[in-house]
Amino acid sequence: MSPQQPNVMGEPPNSRPPSTYPHPGRPMGKPPGTKEPPAAPPKPRMEHHPLHQQPQQHPQPHVQQQQLRPPQPGHQPHMQPPHQQHQQPHGQLPHQPPQHHGQPPHQQQPHQPQSQVPQQQQPSQPQPPPGHLPHQQPQHHSQHSPEENARDQVQKGSQGNPAPLGSEQHSQAATNKHPAGHHPPEHQRLSHEQFRAALQMVVSAGDPRDNLDNFVKIGEGSTGIVCIATEKPGGRQVAVKKMDLRKQQRRELLFNEVVIMRDYHHPNIVEMHDSFLVGDELWVVMEFLEGGALTDIVTHARMDEEQIATVCKQCLKALAFLHSQGVIHRDIKSDSILLASDGRVKLSDFGFCAQVSPDLPKRKSLVGTPYWMAPEVISRLPYGPEVDIWSLGIMVIEMVDGEPPFFNEPPLQAMRRIRDMPPPKLKNTHKVSPRLQGFLEKMLVRDPGQRATAFELLQHPFLRQAGPPSLLVPLMRSFRHSPC
């Protein structure tokens, strides 16, 4: 299989994005502006940031990479209500006013309600007499564990930053993310040293190189490189993801990924063995899955319905577990699905996951990969775990048609179509059974409230034909690796 190169928006179509988890044969795209090594560096890919190396020819940028016109000074963006979406002029995203055509979602600032008293008439705060300190509220000692305090510190340190738009590859977005007049206070931003100290609360002490050797590079991307290595005691192969803390535009996502992978264990979720800080790099040691990513299968083989049902059933088990724990993955696609050598399916790529709770039941960040995004995410409406079900439906289309809908179109155009048009359908509808068609229709429902849940889909008649994991073994390929 020829290596798949990353892609940036504006290049010719027909290039497939990489995935975000370490698997053989796929480089993770680098962000623009990153200094390239002397030897044949991969071009930055906007959509997936994992390790897919088979070049195809469709740009798949993560949303964060769209370089659009910045907002005019003084403009206060607003969200378009769902019932008015059909009135949007062509080419406008729901939360974008017509006079600012093409303004990127991640540059929108949330609407702040105006005070009832005009700013110039608001009473000033009384000043303390000279020589007196201002009154301070009594401070209470935290009852949280050091790790919880570290997590709070990371979250507070990222306040004011817009949500990631699917990838950390767009350096221009990092420059323009705070329009004039909307910069967060400097004290809200964690310094490198503060973030590193917070991260030390959740990683293990020590140097992983004491127990690992024979590093072999299998990919690289926007967050770093991925190698396979051998454990010295037993000779087991593991995947090691190395990420430079100083090169991350959304550092709190690294914190997120480590905590989620460490705390949530399931047979259909990639297992994280350990994590370490090595200098200014975060090393995440995970199980190595020799089967590679599902994308390698959907682009080079034809899957029958029994195999599709087998993949879907294992994915839904992982999603049902995550959703029951209040975790939204937010980047479901074939690149995020890895296979073990025996055909077991595992969900990976937790860099963009989010936690919901009774206190915070919905999220609004524009996160994910354009072609797999649910309409409510693109519309910047509050959403929950149901966005993963839509993305899984798009992945089913991948397994049948070989690619997601609108894959030949630029990402922004594809997003507009997803937002404004009825749910996409299979190209080869006549080649699938009514059961598969009905299964897909349960997932691709525009109204998230009417979309089936992972638990409900596990009871669907289509999944009765799911077979054992070994059914997928004939579809898998072997890969070659280059020295790290």
Coordinates of C-alpha atoms in Angstrom, one line a residue:
M1 CA 0.0 0.0 0.0
S2 CA 1.5 3.3 -1.0
P3 CA 1.8 5.8 1.8
Q4 CA -1.1 8.2 2.2
Q5 CA 0.0 11.8 2.4
P6 CA -1.7 14.5 4.4
N7 CA -3.6 17.2 2.6
V8 CA -4.5 20.8 3.1
M9 CA -7.5 22.6 1.8
G10 CA -7.0 24.2 -1.5
E11 CA -5.1 21.3 -3.0
P12 CA -6.6 19.2 -5.8
P13 CA -9.4 16.8 -4.6
N14 CA -9.0 13.1 -4.1
S15 CA -6.8 12.9 -1.0
R16 CA -8.0 11.0 2.0
P17 CA -7.2 12.2 5.5
P18 CA -5.2 10.3 8.1
S19 CA -6.5 9.0 11.4
T20 CA -5.5 10.1 14.8
Y21 CA -4.4 6.9 16.4
P22 CA -1.1 5.2 15.9
H23 CA -1.6 2.5 13.4
P24 CA 0.7 1.3 10.7
G25 CA 0.8 3.0 7.4
R26 CA -0.8 6.4 8.2
P27 CA 1.0 9.6 8.9
M28 CA -0.7 12.2 11.0
G29 CA -0.8 15.6 9.3
K30 CA 1.4 18.4 10.6
P31 CA 0.0 21.9 11.2
P32 CA 1.0 24.6 8.8
G33 CA 4.0 26.6 10.0
T34 CA 5.6 23.6 11.5
K35 CA 9.3 23.2 10.4
E36 CA 9.7 20.2 8.3
P37 CA 12.5 17.7 8.8
P38 CA 15.0 17.4 6.0
A39 CA 13.7 14.1 4.8
A40 CA 10.5 14.1 2.7
P41 CA 8.1 15.5 5.4
P42 CA 4.4 14.8 4.9
K43 CA 2.2 17.7 3.9
P44 CA -0.1 19.0 6.7
R45 CA -3.5 17.3 6.5
M46 CA -6.4 19.2 7.7
E47 CA -8.9 16.5 8.4
H48 CA -7.5 13.6 10.3
H49 CA -4.4 13.8 12.2
P50 CA -3.5 10.1 12.6
L51 CA -1.4 7.9 10.5
H52 CA -2.9 7.0 7.2
Q53 CA -0.3 6.9 4.5
Q54 CA -2.3 5.9 1.4
P55 CA -2.6 9.1 -0.6
Q56 CA -6.0 9.6 -2.1
Q57 CA -7.2 12.7 -3.6
H58 CA -9.8 14.5 -1.5
P59 CA -8.9 17.3 0.9
Q60 CA -10.1 16.3 4.4
P61 CA -9.3 19.1 6.6
H62 CA -10.4 19.4 10.1
V63 CA -12.6 22.4 10.4
Q64 CA -10.0 24.3 12.3
Q65 CA -7.9 24.6 9.2
Q66 CA -10.1 26.8 7.1
Q67 CA -8.5 30.1 6.4
L68 CA -11.4 32.5 6.0
R69 CA -11.9 36.2 6.4
P70 CA -11.6 37.4 10.0
P71 CA -14.6 39.2 11.6
Q72 CA -14.8 43.0 11.3
P73 CA -14.0 44.9 14.4
G74 CA -17.0 45.5 16.6
H75 CA -19.1 42.8 15.0
Q76 CA -21.1 40.6 17.4
P77 CA -21.8 37.3 15.8
H78 CA -24.9 35.3 16.7
M79 CA -26.2 31.8 16.2
Q80 CA -28.9 31.1 13.7
P81 CA -32.0 29.4 15.3
P82 CA -32.7 26.0 13.8
H83 CA -36.0 27.0 12.3
Q84 CA -34.3 29.8 10.4
Q85 CA -31.5 27.8 8.9
H86 CA -33.2 27.5 5.5
Q87 CA -33.2 31.2 5.2
Q88 CA -29.4 31.5 5.3
P89 CA -27.9 32.7 2.0
H90 CA -26.0 30.1 0.1
G91 CA -22.5 29.7 1.4
Q92 CA -23.2 31.0 4.9
L93 CA -22.8 28.8 7.9
P94 CA -25.7 29.1 10.4
H95 CA -24.0 31.3 12.9
Q96 CA -22.5 33.6 10.3
P97 CA -24.2 36.8 9.3
P98 CA -24.5 37.3 5.5
Q99 CA -22.3 40.4 5.4
H100 CA -19.4 38.3 6.6
H101 CA -19.4 35.6 4.0
G102 CA -17.0 32.7 4.8
Q103 CA -16.2 33.7 8.4
P104 CA -14.8 30.6 10.1
P105 CA -16.8 29.1 12.9
H106 CA -13.9 29.1 15.3
Q107 CA -13.6 32.9 15.1
Q108 CA -17.1 33.4 16.3
Q109 CA -17.4 34.8 19.8
P110 CA -20.3 33.7 22.0
H111 CA -22.9 36.3 22.4
Q112 CA -22.7 38.1 25.7
P113 CA -25.9 39.5 27.1
Q114 CA -25.8 43.3 27.6
S115 CA -26.2 44.7 31.0
Q116 CA -29.5 46.5 31.7
V117 CA -27.4 49.5 32.7
P118 CA -25.3 51.1 29.9
Q119 CA -21.6 50.6 30.5
Q120 CA -20.9 54.3 30.9
Q121 CA -23.7 54.5 33.6
Q122 CA -22.7 51.5 35.6
P123 CA -21.7 52.4 39.2
S124 CA -18.0 52.1 39.8
Q125 CA -16.7 49.8 42.5
P126 CA -15.8 51.6 45.8
Q127 CA -12.1 51.9 46.1
P128 CA -10.3 51.1 49.4
P129 CA -8.7 53.9 51.4
P130 CA -5.0 54.4 50.7
G131 CA -2.9 51.9 52.5
H132 CA -5.7 49.3 52.8
L133 CA -5.9 46.1 50.8
P134 CA -9.2 45.5 48.9
H135 CA -11.6 43.2 50.6
Q136 CA -11.2 39.5 49.6
Q137 CA -13.6 36.7 50.0
P138 CA -12.4 34.0 52.4
Q139 CA -10.7 31.2 50.7
H140 CA -11.6 27.6 51.3
H141 CA -9.1 24.8 51.1
S142 CA -9.9 22.5 48.2
Q143 CA -11.3 19.1 49.0
H144 CA -10.3 17.8 45.6
S145 CA -7.4 15.4 44.9
P146 CA -4.2 16.8 43.4
E147 CA -5.3 15.3 40.1
E148 CA -8.7 17.0 40.1
N149 CA -7.0 20.2 41.0
A150 CA -4.7 19.8 38.1
R151 CA -7.6 19.1 35.8
D152 CA -9.4 22.2 37.0
Q153 CA -6.2 24.2 36.5
V154 CA -5.9 23.0 32.9
Q155 CA -9.6 23.8 32.1
K156 CA -9.3 27.3 33.7
G157 CA -6.1 27.8 31.8
S158 CA -7.9 27.2 28.5
Q159 CA -10.8 29.6 29.3
G160 CA -11.4 32.1 26.5
N161 CA -9.9 29.9 23.9
P162 CA -12.4 28.8 21.2
A163 CA -13.1 25.1 20.9
P164 CA -10.9 23.0 18.6
L165 CA -12.3 22.6 15.2
G166 CA -11.2 19.1 14.6
S167 CA -7.5 19.4 14.4
E168 CA -4.6 21.4 15.8
Q169 CA -3.0 22.0 12.4
H170 CA -4.1 25.5 11.6
S171 CA -1.5 27.9 12.8
Q172 CA -3.5 30.9 11.4
A173 CA -6.4 29.9 13.5
A174 CA -4.2 30.1 16.5
T175 CA -3.3 33.7 15.5
N176 CA -6.8 34.8 14.8
K177 CA -8.8 32.9 17.4
H178 CA -9.3 36.0 19.5
P179 CA -10.5 39.0 17.4
A180 CA -9.8 42.5 18.5
G181 CA -11.4 43.3 21.8
H182 CA -12.0 39.6 22.8
H183 CA -8.7 38.5 24.1
P184 CA -8.9 36.6 27.4
P185 CA -7.0 37.9 30.3
E186 CA -3.4 36.8 30.4
H187 CA -3.8 35.3 33.8
Q188 CA -6.2 32.7 32.3
R189 CA -3.5 31.2 30.1
L190 CA -1.4 28.5 31.5
S191 CA 2.3 28.9 30.9
H192 CA 4.3 26.0 29.6
E193 CA 5.7 25.3 33.0
Q194 CA 2.2 25.4 34.6
F195 CA 0.7 23.0 32.1
R196 CA 3.7 20.7 32.4
A197 CA 3.2 20.7 36.2
A198 CA -0.5 19.9 35.8
L199 CA 0.3 17.1 33.4
Q200 CA 2.7 15.6 35.8
M201 CA -0.3 14.9 38.1
V202 CA -1.8 12.4 35.7
V203 CA 1.3 10.7 34.1
S204 CA 3.7 8.2 35.6
A205 CA 7.1 9.2 36.9
G206 CA 10.3 7.8 35.3
D207 CA 11.7 7.4 31.8
P208 CA 10.0 4.9 29.5
R209 CA 13.2 4.4 27.6
D210 CA 14.4 2.3 30.5
N211 CA 11.8 -0.3 29.6
L212 CA 11.4 0.2 25.8
D213 CA 13.7 -0.1 22.9
N214 CA 13.8 -0.8 19.1
F215 CA 11.6 2.2 18.3
V216 CA 10.2 2.1 14.7
K217 CA 8.3 5.1 13.3
I218 CA 4.9 4.3 11.8
G219 CA 3.5 7.8 11.3
E220 CA 3.5 11.4 12.2
G221 CA 1.0 14.2 12.4
S222 CA -0.1 17.5 13.8
T223 CA 0.5 16.5 17.4
G224 CA 3.7 14.5 17.1
I225 CA 5.0 11.1 15.9
V226 CA 4.0 7.5 16.6
C227 CA 6.4 4.6 16.9
I228 CA 6.2 1.0 17.7
A229 CA 8.6 -0.2 20.4
T230 CA 9.5 -3.4 22.2
E231 CA 9.2 -3.9 25.9
K232 CA 12.5 -5.1 27.3
P233 CA 11.1 -7.5 29.9
G234 CA 8.8 -9.6 27.7
G235 CA 9.4 -8.4 24.1
R236 CA 5.8 -7.3 23.6
Q237 CA 5.3 -4.6 20.9
V238 CA 3.5 -1.4 21.9
A239 CA 2.6 1.8 20.2
V240 CA 4.2 5.0 21.5
K241 CA 2.7 8.4 20.7
K242 CA 5.2 11.2 21.3
M243 CA 3.8 14.8 21.5
D244 CA 5.9 18.0 21.9
L245 CA 4.0 20.1 24.5
R246 CA 5.4 23.3 23.1
K247 CA 3.9 22.7 19.6
Q248 CA 0.3 22.0 20.7
Q249 CA -2.3 24.7 20.0
R250 CA -4.8 23.0 22.2
R251 CA -2.7 21.5 25.0
E252 CA -5.7 20.7 27.2
L253 CA -6.7 18.1 24.6
L254 CA -3.6 16.1 25.5
F255 CA -4.7 16.2 29.1
N256 CA -8.1 15.1 28.0
E257 CA -6.8 12.2 26.0
V258 CA -4.6 10.8 28.7
V259 CA -7.3 11.0 31.4
I260 CA -10.0 9.4 29.2
M261 CA -7.9 6.6 28.0
R262 CA -6.5 5.9 31.5
D263 CA -9.9 5.9 33.2
Y264 CA -12.2 4.2 30.7
H265 CA -11.5 0.5 29.9
H266 CA -13.5 -1.6 27.5
P267 CA -12.7 -4.6 25.2
N268 CA -13.5 -2.4 22.2
I269 CA -11.5 0.6 23.2
V270 CA -7.7 0.9 22.6
E271 CA -5.9 0.2 25.9
M272 CA -3.4 2.8 27.2
H273 CA -0.6 1.1 29.1
D274 CA 1.0 4.2 30.6
S275 CA 2.0 7.8 30.0
F276 CA 5.1 9.8 30.8
L277 CA 6.7 13.2 30.5
V278 CA 10.1 12.9 28.7
G279 CA 11.6 16.4 28.6
D280 CA 9.0 18.6 26.9
E281 CA 7.3 15.6 25.3
L282 CA 4.3 13.6 26.4
W283 CA 4.7 9.9 25.6
V284 CA 1.6 7.8 25.6
V285 CA 2.2 4.0 25.5
M286 CA -0.7 2.0 24.1
E287 CA -1.4 -1.4 22.8
F288 CA -0.2 -2.0 19.2
L289 CA -2.9 -3.2 16.8
E290 CA -1.4 -4.9 13.8
G291 CA -4.5 -4.9 11.7
G292 CA -4.3 -1.2 11.1
A293 CA -7.2 1.2 10.6
L294 CA -10.6 0.4 9.1
T295 CA -9.9 3.0 6.4
D296 CA -7.3 0.7 4.9
I297 CA -10.1 -1.8 4.4
V298 CA -12.9 0.4 3.1
T299 CA -10.5 2.0 0.5
H300 CA -9.0 -1.3 -0.7
A301 CA -11.6 -4.0 -0.2
R302 CA -15.3 -4.6 -0.6
M303 CA -17.1 -5.5 2.6
D304 CA -20.2 -7.7 2.7
E305 CA -23.1 -7.0 5.0
E306 CA -22.0 -9.6 7.5
Q307 CA -18.6 -7.9 7.9
I308 CA -20.2 -4.5 8.1
A309 CA -22.6 -5.7 10.8
T310 CA -19.6 -7.2 12.7
V311 CA -17.7 -3.9 12.7
C312 CA -20.9 -1.9 13.7
K313 CA -21.7 -4.2 16.6
Q314 CA -18.3 -3.8 18.1
C315 CA -18.2 -0.1 17.6
L316 CA -21.7 0.3 19.1
K317 CA -20.6 -1.6 22.2
A318 CA -17.8 0.9 22.7
L319 CA -20.1 3.8 22.1
A320 CA -22.8 2.5 24.4
F321 CA -20.2 2.2 27.2
L322 CA -18.7 5.7 26.6
H323 CA -22.1 7.3 26.4
S324 CA -23.2 5.6 29.6
Q325 CA -20.2 7.3 31.3
G326 CA -21.1 10.7 29.8
V327 CA -18.3 10.7 27.2
I328 CA -18.8 11.9 23.7
H329 CA -16.1 10.8 21.2
R330 CA -16.8 13.5 18.6
D331 CA -14.5 12.1 15.9
I332 CA -16.0 8.8 14.8
K333 CA -14.8 7.8 11.4
S334 CA -13.0 4.8 9.8
D335 CA -9.6 6.2 10.7
S336 CA -10.6 6.1 14.4
I337 CA -11.4 2.4 14.2
L338 CA -8.4 0.0 14.6
L339 CA -8.3 -3.8 14.2
A340 CA -6.3 -6.4 16.1
S341 CA -4.7 -9.2 14.3
D342 CA -7.6 -11.5 15.2
G343 CA -10.2 -9.1 13.9
R344 CA -11.2 -7.4 17.1
V345 CA -12.4 -3.9 16.5
K346 CA -11.2 -1.1 18.8
L347 CA -12.1 2.6 19.1
S348 CA -9.2 5.1 19.3
D349 CA -8.4 8.8 18.9
F350 CA -9.7 10.4 22.1
G351 CA -8.1 13.7 21.6
F352 CA -11.4 15.5 20.9
C353 CA -13.7 13.7 23.3
A354 CA -15.9 15.7 25.8
Q355 CA -17.5 14.9 29.0
V356 CA -21.2 15.7 29.7
S357 CA -23.0 15.6 33.0
P358 CA -26.3 16.6 34.6
D359 CA -24.7 20.1 35.2
L360 CA -23.4 20.3 31.7
P361 CA -25.6 18.0 29.5
K362 CA -24.8 19.6 26.1
R363 CA -21.7 20.8 24.3
K364 CA -21.4 23.4 21.5
S365 CA -17.8 23.3 20.3
L366 CA -17.3 22.9 16.6
V367 CA -15.2 19.7 16.8
G368 CA -14.7 16.8 14.4
T369 CA -14.0 16.1 10.8
P370 CA -16.2 17.9 8.3
Y371 CA -17.5 15.0 6.2
W372 CA -18.5 13.0 9.3
M373 CA -20.0 16.0 11.3
A374 CA -23.6 15.9 12.5
P375 CA -25.8 18.8 11.3
E376 CA -26.3 20.2 14.8
V377 CA -22.5 20.4 15.3
I378 CA -22.1 22.5 12.1
S379 CA -25.0 24.6 13.1
R380 CA -23.4 25.3 16.5
L381 CA -26.4 24.0 18.3
P382 CA -26.1 22.3 21.7
Y383 CA -25.5 18.6 21.2
G384 CA -24.8 15.4 23.1
P385 CA -23.7 11.8 22.5
E386 CA -26.1 11.5 19.5
V387 CA -23.5 13.2 17.3
D388 CA -21.4 10.0 17.5
I389 CA -24.4 8.1 16.1
W390 CA -24.6 10.3 13.0
S391 CA -20.9 9.9 12.5
L392 CA -21.2 6.2 12.8
G393 CA -23.9 6.3 10.1
I394 CA -21.5 8.2 7.8
M395 CA -18.9 5.5 8.5
V396 CA -21.4 2.8 7.4
I397 CA -21.7 4.7 4.1
E398 CA -17.9 4.5 4.0
M399 CA -18.0 0.7 4.3
V400 CA -20.6 0.4 1.5
D401 CA -19.5 3.1 -0.9
G402 CA -15.8 3.4 0.0
E403 CA -15.9 7.1 1.0
P404 CA -18.2 9.4 2.9
P405 CA -20.8 11.6 1.2
F406 CA -19.6 14.9 -0.5
F407 CA -16.0 13.6 -0.4
N408 CA -15.2 15.2 -3.7
E409 CA -16.1 18.6 -2.5
P410 CA -14.1 21.1 -0.4
P411 CA -14.8 20.7 3.4
L412 CA -16.7 24.0 3.8
Q413 CA -19.0 23.1 0.9
A414 CA -19.5 19.7 2.3
M415 CA -20.4 21.2 5.6
R416 CA -23.0 23.4 4.1
R417 CA -24.6 20.5 2.3
I418 CA -24.7 18.5 5.5
R419 CA -26.3 21.4 7.3
D420 CA -28.9 22.3 4.7
M421 CA -29.7 19.1 2.8
P422 CA -31.7 16.0 3.8
P423 CA -29.6 13.2 5.3
P424 CA -27.3 11.6 2.7
K425 CA -28.0 8.3 1.2
L426 CA -26.0 5.4 -0.2
K427 CA -24.8 5.6 -3.8
N428 CA -25.5 1.9 -4.3
T429 CA -28.9 1.6 -2.6
H430 CA -29.9 -1.2 -4.9
K431 CA -27.0 -3.3 -3.7
V432 CA -27.9 -3.3 0.0
S433 CA -30.6 -5.2 1.9
P434 CA -33.6 -3.5 3.4
R435 CA -32.3 -4.3 6.9
L436 CA -29.0 -2.4 6.3
Q437 CA -31.0 0.5 4.7
G438 CA -33.3 0.6 7.8
F439 CA -30.3 0.4 10.1
L440 CA -28.7 3.4 8.4
E441 CA -31.9 5.4 8.4
K442 CA -32.0 5.1 12.2
M443 CA -28.7 6.9 12.5
L444 CA -28.9 9.5 9.8
V445 CA -31.8 11.5 11.3
R446 CA -31.5 15.3 11.3
D447 CA -33.4 15.7 14.5
P448 CA -31.0 14.4 17.2
G449 CA -33.9 13.7 19.5
Q450 CA -35.3 11.2 17.0
R451 CA -31.9 9.6 16.3
A452 CA -31.4 6.1 17.7
T453 CA -29.1 5.6 20.7
A454 CA -26.2 3.1 20.7
F455 CA -28.2 0.9 23.1
E456 CA -31.2 0.9 20.7
L457 CA -29.1 0.1 17.6
L458 CA -27.5 -2.9 19.4
Q459 CA -31.0 -4.4 19.2
H460 CA -31.5 -3.7 15.5
P461 CA -32.3 -6.7 13.3
F462 CA -29.4 -5.9 11.0
L463 CA -26.8 -6.7 13.7
R464 CA -28.2 -10.3 14.1
Q465 CA -26.0 -11.2 11.1
A466 CA -22.8 -10.0 12.9
G467 CA -20.2 -12.7 13.1
P468 CA -17.1 -13.3 15.2
P469 CA -14.1 -10.9 14.9
S470 CA -12.3 -13.5 12.9
L471 CA -14.7 -12.7 10.0
L472 CA -12.6 -9.5 9.4
V473 CA -9.2 -11.2 9.2
P474 CA -9.3 -11.8 5.5
L475 CA -9.8 -8.0 4.9
M476 CA -6.7 -7.0 6.8
R477 CA -3.4 -6.2 5.2
S478 CA 0.2 -6.3 6.4
F479 CA 2.3 -3.1 6.6
R480 CA 5.9 -2.1 6.3
H481 CA 7.6 0.2 8.8
S482 CA 10.5 2.5 8.4
P483 CA 13.2 3.1 11.1
C484 CA 12.2 5.7 13.7

